[in-house]
């Protein structure tokens, strides 16, 4: 604005202009990063030509495996091409999401938070839940208390993944140092199949693992030292959730909702036909990894899990604190705007289920 002289008769008009300007600036200043990266759809949206879906060949991702194998996603997507891509652990998925090489991911809660905070709350949105529970600290039978873990090697799937954060938080809360030596617990990040082999060889004492790997170690002689369910109210904590690239959600909300409809159908399939769901999931795991699960492992793993599209948003503030306690994050992140519940609420209400509790994590409209 160029400077000008104020004449007496122009005071009212000038005051009005200044008030309008200050009000506008106030609104802009009040916009949070969540508003800037809001999942609110732009004026023109359309179904995507292709959706690239990431997930794990794990029982904790059974709705994704069933949805792909049974064509449930494809049926809901219409003319949109589904391109599946599998991963072993969440941090790799985070890199794929932030790099723009996948659009939607079934992922652990820890990496979901990491993707949001790593991008300053802009790159991804949490759009649904999928799986609750199904993670345990399983160890050799001689380890009967936390103190007995000193001097031992305990595995987690990958640095910064959901189980890695949970183990490190629990160790610190129990006063157990993390590191090398007889008075500390060594935490090693090892891919799940290798953890099983190393446990059989006596080279690791156990692991904080998701299903089916905790059950596979139990089948190999381990025992459960701690079930993570015991650490959460009502035993509920998000093991697998669904996150989406924010830009993809903004441009193609119809496609995101279609993916969630497919997931809902897969969840209902697990509930209504549990035996067939187990068979299909095991077949998908064998197709991807080359190895099917033994029947006892399959049965035990499924009994440890609960499948629901509710992301359990109220647990995320504690999960964020845990990432700091575990040393994965430097400071507790602000998760406002992480959740974009519109699509999952629409899908849930269409089948008679209640809308999810946003727990203060949804962006302002």
Coordinates of C-alpha atoms in Angstrom, one line a residue:
X1 CA 0.0 0.0 0.0
X2 CA 1.3 3.5 -0.9
X3 CA 1.3 6.2 1.8
X4 CA -1.5 8.8 1.6
X5 CA -2.8 11.8 3.5
X6 CA -5.8 11.3 5.8
X7 CA -8.5 14.0 5.5
X8 CA -11.0 14.5 8.3
X9 CA -13.9 13.3 6.2
X10 CA -12.2 10.0 5.4
X11 CA -11.6 8.7 8.9
X12 CA -14.7 6.5 9.1
X13 CA -14.0 4.9 5.7
X14 CA -10.3 4.5 6.6
X15 CA -11.1 2.9 9.9
X16 CA -13.4 0.5 8.2
X17 CA -10.7 -0.4 5.7
X18 CA -8.2 -0.9 8.5
X19 CA -10.6 -3.1 10.5
X20 CA -11.2 -5.3 7.4
X21 CA -7.5 -5.6 6.8
X22 CA -6.8 -6.5 10.5
X23 CA -9.6 -9.0 10.5
X24 CA -8.3 -10.6 7.4
X25 CA -4.8 -10.8 8.8
X26 CA -6.1 -12.2 12.0
X27 CA -7.8 -15.0 10.2
X28 CA -4.7 -15.8 8.2
X29 CA -2.6 -15.7 11.3
X30 CA -5.0 -18.1 13.0
X31 CA -4.6 -20.7 10.2
X32 CA -2.6 -23.7 11.5
X33 CA -0.4 -26.0 9.5
X34 CA -3.3 -28.4 9.7
X35 CA -5.6 -25.9 7.9
X36 CA -2.9 -25.3 5.3
X37 CA -2.6 -29.1 4.6
X38 CA -6.3 -29.7 5.2
X39 CA -7.9 -32.7 3.6
X40 CA -10.9 -30.5 2.5
X41 CA -11.5 -31.2 -1.1
X42 CA -10.8 -28.6 -3.8
X43 CA -13.7 -27.4 -5.9
X44 CA -13.1 -30.0 -8.6
X45 CA -12.3 -33.6 -7.8
X46 CA -12.4 -36.9 -9.7
X47 CA -11.7 -40.6 -9.2
X48 CA -8.0 -41.4 -9.8
X49 CA -6.9 -43.2 -12.9
X50 CA -4.7 -45.3 -10.6
X51 CA -4.3 -45.8 -6.9
X52 CA -1.0 -47.3 -5.5
X53 CA -1.7 -49.2 -2.3
X54 CA 1.0 -50.3 0.1
X55 CA 0.7 -53.0 2.8
X56 CA 2.5 -55.8 4.5
X57 CA 2.3 -59.6 4.0
X58 CA 1.4 -59.9 7.7
X59 CA -1.8 -61.0 9.4
X60 CA -2.0 -57.5 11.0
X61 CA -2.8 -56.4 7.4
X62 CA -5.4 -59.1 6.8
X63 CA -8.0 -56.6 5.5
X64 CA -5.6 -55.4 2.9
X65 CA -4.6 -58.9 1.9
X66 CA -8.2 -60.1 1.7
X67 CA -9.3 -56.9 -0.1
X68 CA -6.6 -57.4 -2.8
X69 CA -7.0 -61.2 -3.2
X70 CA -10.8 -61.2 -3.2
X71 CA -11.1 -58.2 -5.5
X72 CA -13.0 -56.2 -3.0
X73 CA -11.0 -53.0 -3.6
X74 CA -11.2 -53.4 -7.4
X75 CA -14.9 -53.9 -7.2
X76 CA -15.3 -50.6 -5.4
X77 CA -12.8 -48.7 -7.4
X78 CA -14.7 -49.0 -10.7
X79 CA -12.4 -47.7 -13.5
X80 CA -9.6 -46.8 -11.2
X81 CA -6.6 -49.2 -11.5
X82 CA -5.3 -50.8 -8.3
X83 CA -1.6 -51.2 -8.1
X84 CA -0.6 -53.1 -4.9
X85 CA 2.9 -52.9 -3.4
X86 CA 4.1 -54.8 -0.4
X87 CA 6.6 -53.7 2.3
X88 CA 8.3 -55.3 5.4
X89 CA 8.0 -52.4 7.8
X90 CA 6.5 -48.9 8.2
X91 CA 9.6 -46.6 7.8
X92 CA 10.0 -47.9 4.2
X93 CA 6.4 -47.1 3.5
X94 CA 6.8 -43.6 5.0
X95 CA 9.7 -43.0 2.5
X96 CA 7.5 -44.3 -0.3
X97 CA 4.6 -42.0 0.7
X98 CA 6.7 -38.9 1.2
X99 CA 8.5 -39.7 -2.1
X100 CA 5.1 -39.9 -3.9
X101 CA 5.6 -43.5 -5.1
X102 CA 2.5 -44.8 -3.3
X103 CA -0.8 -43.1 -2.5
X104 CA -2.5 -45.1 0.3
X105 CA -0.9 -47.2 3.0
X106 CA -1.9 -49.8 5.6
X107 CA 0.7 -48.9 8.1
X108 CA 1.6 -49.0 11.8
X109 CA 0.6 -46.1 14.1
X110 CA 4.2 -45.1 14.8
X111 CA 5.3 -44.6 11.2
X112 CA 1.9 -42.9 10.5
X113 CA 2.8 -40.3 13.2
X114 CA 6.3 -40.0 11.8
X115 CA 5.1 -39.4 8.3
X116 CA 2.8 -36.6 9.5
X117 CA 5.5 -34.9 11.7
X118 CA 8.3 -35.4 9.2
X119 CA 6.4 -33.4 6.7
X120 CA 5.4 -30.7 9.2
X121 CA 1.8 -32.0 9.2
X122 CA 1.3 -31.5 5.5
X123 CA 2.0 -34.7 3.5
X124 CA -0.4 -37.4 4.9
X125 CA -3.7 -37.8 6.6
X126 CA -5.0 -40.6 8.8
X127 CA -8.3 -41.8 7.2
X128 CA -9.2 -45.0 8.9
X129 CA -8.2 -47.8 11.3
X130 CA -7.8 -51.5 10.3
X131 CA -6.3 -53.6 13.1
X132 CA -6.0 -53.5 16.8
X133 CA -3.7 -55.4 19.2
X134 CA -1.6 -58.4 18.0
X135 CA 1.8 -57.3 19.3
X136 CA 3.7 -59.1 22.0
X137 CA 7.1 -59.3 23.6
X138 CA 8.0 -62.9 23.3
X139 CA 11.2 -64.3 24.8
X140 CA 13.1 -67.5 25.6
X141 CA 11.5 -69.3 28.6
X142 CA 14.3 -68.5 31.0
X143 CA 13.4 -64.8 30.9
X144 CA 10.7 -64.5 33.5
X145 CA 10.9 -60.8 34.4
X146 CA 12.0 -57.5 32.8
X147 CA 15.2 -57.6 34.9
X148 CA 16.2 -60.9 33.2
X149 CA 16.4 -59.0 29.8
X150 CA 19.7 -57.4 30.9
X151 CA 22.5 -58.6 28.7
X152 CA 20.1 -60.0 26.1
X153 CA 19.4 -59.1 22.5
X154 CA 15.8 -58.3 21.7
X155 CA 14.6 -57.7 18.1
X156 CA 12.1 -55.3 16.6
X157 CA 11.2 -55.2 12.9
X158 CA 12.8 -51.8 12.0
X159 CA 14.1 -48.6 13.6
X160 CA 11.2 -46.3 14.4
X161 CA 8.4 -48.8 13.6
X162 CA 5.5 -49.3 15.9
X163 CA 7.0 -52.2 17.8
X164 CA 10.4 -50.6 18.0
X165 CA 8.8 -47.5 19.7
X166 CA 6.8 -49.7 22.0
X167 CA 9.7 -51.8 23.2
X168 CA 12.0 -48.9 23.8
X169 CA 9.3 -47.0 25.7
X170 CA 8.6 -50.0 27.9
X171 CA 12.2 -50.6 28.6
X172 CA 12.8 -47.0 29.7
X173 CA 9.6 -47.1 31.8
X174 CA 11.0 -50.2 33.6
X175 CA 14.4 -48.6 34.2
X176 CA 16.2 -50.8 31.8
X177 CA 19.1 -49.1 29.9
X178 CA 19.2 -49.7 26.1
X179 CA 22.7 -50.5 24.8
X180 CA 25.5 -53.0 24.9
X181 CA 26.8 -54.8 28.0
X182 CA 25.6 -57.1 30.8
X183 CA 23.5 -54.3 32.5
X184 CA 21.7 -53.1 29.3
X185 CA 19.2 -54.5 26.8
X186 CA 20.5 -54.6 23.2
X187 CA 17.7 -53.7 20.8
X188 CA 18.4 -54.8 17.2
X189 CA 16.3 -54.0 14.2
X190 CA 15.9 -57.2 12.2
X191 CA 13.5 -58.3 9.5
X192 CA 10.9 -60.6 11.0
X193 CA 11.9 -63.8 9.1
X194 CA 15.5 -63.4 10.2
X195 CA 14.4 -62.8 13.8
X196 CA 12.7 -66.2 13.8
X197 CA 15.9 -67.9 12.4
X198 CA 18.1 -66.1 14.9
X199 CA 15.8 -67.0 17.8
X200 CA 16.0 -70.7 16.8
X201 CA 19.8 -70.4 16.7
X202 CA 19.9 -68.7 20.1
X203 CA 21.4 -65.5 18.8
X204 CA 18.5 -63.3 19.9
X205 CA 16.5 -63.8 23.1
X206 CA 13.2 -62.7 21.6
X207 CA 11.4 -59.8 20.0
X208 CA 8.6 -57.3 20.4
X209 CA 6.8 -58.4 17.3
X210 CA 3.5 -58.1 15.4
X211 CA 1.5 -61.1 14.3
X212 CA 2.1 -63.6 12.9
X213 CA 5.7 -63.3 14.0
X214 CA 5.1 -63.3 17.7
X215 CA 3.1 -66.5 17.2
X216 CA 5.8 -68.0 15.1
X217 CA 8.4 -67.5 17.9
X218 CA 5.9 -69.0 20.3
X219 CA 5.6 -72.0 18.0
X220 CA 9.4 -72.2 18.0
X221 CA 9.6 -72.3 21.8
X222 CA 9.3 -68.7 23.0
X223 CA 6.8 -67.6 25.7
X224 CA 4.9 -64.3 26.1
X225 CA 6.7 -62.0 28.5
X226 CA 4.3 -59.2 27.8
X227 CA 1.2 -58.7 25.7
X228 CA 0.9 -55.1 24.6
X229 CA -2.8 -55.2 25.2
X230 CA -2.1 -55.1 28.9
X231 CA -0.6 -51.6 28.5
X232 CA -3.8 -50.0 27.0
X233 CA -7.3 -49.2 28.3
X234 CA -9.7 -52.0 27.3
X235 CA -6.7 -53.6 25.5
X236 CA -7.2 -51.5 22.4
X237 CA -4.4 -49.9 20.5
X238 CA -3.9 -49.3 16.8
X239 CA -1.6 -51.8 15.2
X240 CA -2.5 -51.0 11.6
X241 CA -4.2 -47.8 10.3
X242 CA -4.7 -46.3 6.8
X243 CA -3.0 -43.1 5.8
X244 CA -3.2 -41.3 2.5
X245 CA -1.1 -38.7 0.8
X246 CA -2.9 -35.4 1.4
X247 CA -2.7 -34.3 -2.2
X248 CA -4.2 -37.5 -3.3
X249 CA -7.0 -37.2 -0.8
X250 CA -7.7 -33.6 -1.9
X251 CA -7.8 -34.5 -5.6
X252 CA -9.4 -37.9 -5.4
X253 CA -11.7 -38.3 -2.3
X254 CA -14.0 -40.6 -4.2
X255 CA -11.1 -43.1 -4.7
X256 CA -10.1 -42.9 -1.0
X257 CA -13.7 -43.6 0.0
X258 CA -13.8 -46.5 -2.5
X259 CA -10.7 -48.0 -0.8
X260 CA -12.3 -47.7 2.6
X261 CA -15.5 -49.4 1.3
X262 CA -13.3 -52.2 0.1
X263 CA -11.6 -52.4 3.5
X264 CA -15.0 -52.4 5.3
X265 CA -16.1 -55.4 3.1
X266 CA -12.9 -57.2 4.0
X267 CA -13.4 -56.5 7.7
X268 CA -17.0 -57.9 7.5
X269 CA -15.6 -60.9 5.6
X270 CA -13.2 -61.7 8.5
X271 CA -16.1 -61.4 11.0
X272 CA -18.6 -63.4 9.0
X273 CA -16.3 -66.1 7.6
X274 CA -13.3 -66.4 9.9
X275 CA -12.2 -69.8 8.7
X276 CA -12.2 -68.7 5.0
X277 CA -10.6 -65.4 5.9
X278 CA -7.7 -67.2 7.5
X279 CA -7.2 -69.4 4.5
X280 CA -7.2 -66.5 2.1
X281 CA -4.9 -64.5 4.3
X282 CA -2.4 -67.4 4.6
X283 CA -2.6 -68.0 0.8
X284 CA -1.8 -64.3 0.2
X285 CA 1.1 -64.4 2.6
X286 CA 2.5 -67.5 0.9
X287 CA 2.2 -65.9 -2.5
X288 CA 4.1 -62.9 -1.4
X289 CA 6.7 -64.4 0.9
X290 CA 7.0 -68.0 -0.5
X291 CA 6.0 -69.5 2.9
X292 CA 2.7 -70.3 4.4
X293 CA 2.0 -70.2 8.1
X294 CA 1.6 -73.4 10.1
X295 CA -2.0 -73.9 11.2
X296 CA -1.3 -73.4 15.0
X297 CA 0.4 -70.1 14.2
X298 CA -2.4 -68.9 11.9
X299 CA -5.1 -69.7 14.5
X300 CA -3.2 -68.2 17.4
X301 CA -2.4 -65.0 15.5
X302 CA -6.0 -64.4 14.4
X303 CA -7.3 -64.8 18.0
X304 CA -4.9 -62.0 19.1
X305 CA -6.3 -59.5 16.7
X306 CA -9.3 -57.3 16.3
X307 CA -10.3 -55.7 13.0
X308 CA -12.2 -52.4 12.8
X309 CA -12.1 -49.3 10.7
X310 CA -12.0 -47.1 13.8
X311 CA -8.5 -45.6 14.0
X312 CA -8.7 -45.2 17.8
X313 CA -7.7 -41.6 17.5
X314 CA -7.7 -41.1 21.3
X315 CA -4.6 -43.3 21.6
X316 CA -2.5 -41.1 19.3
X317 CA -1.4 -38.5 21.8
X318 CA 0.1 -41.2 24.0
X319 CA 1.7 -42.8 21.0
X320 CA 3.3 -39.5 20.1
X321 CA 4.6 -39.2 23.7
X322 CA 6.0 -42.7 23.4
X323 CA 8.0 -41.8 20.2
X324 CA 9.8 -39.1 22.3
X325 CA 10.3 -41.5 25.2
X326 CA 11.8 -44.1 22.8
X327 CA 14.2 -41.5 21.4
X328 CA 12.6 -41.6 17.9
X329 CA 11.3 -38.0 18.0
X330 CA 13.0 -35.0 19.7
X331 CA 9.8 -33.4 20.9
X332 CA 6.2 -34.3 21.2
X333 CA 4.4 -33.4 17.9
X334 CA 1.2 -31.5 17.5
X335 CA -1.1 -34.0 15.9
X336 CA -3.9 -31.5 15.2
X337 CA -5.1 -32.1 11.6
X338 CA -3.7 -35.7 11.4
X339 CA -7.2 -37.2 11.1
X340 CA -9.5 -36.7 8.1
X341 CA -12.5 -38.7 9.2
X342 CA -15.1 -37.8 6.5
X343 CA -14.6 -40.8 4.3
X344 CA -14.5 -43.4 7.1
X345 CA -17.5 -41.9 8.8
X346 CA -19.5 -42.1 5.5
X347 CA -18.5 -45.8 5.1
X348 CA -19.2 -46.7 8.7
X349 CA -22.6 -45.0 8.8
X350 CA -23.6 -46.8 5.6
X351 CA -23.3 -50.1 7.4
X352 CA -24.9 -49.0 10.7
X353 CA -21.7 -48.3 12.6
X354 CA -21.1 -45.0 14.5
X355 CA -18.8 -42.3 13.3
X356 CA -15.3 -42.4 14.8
X357 CA -14.2 -40.2 17.8
X358 CA -11.9 -37.6 16.3
X359 CA -10.3 -36.9 19.7
X360 CA -9.3 -33.4 18.7
X361 CA -7.1 -34.6 15.8
X362 CA -9.3 -33.6 12.9
X363 CA -8.5 -30.4 11.0
X364 CA -10.8 -27.5 11.3
X365 CA -13.2 -27.2 8.4

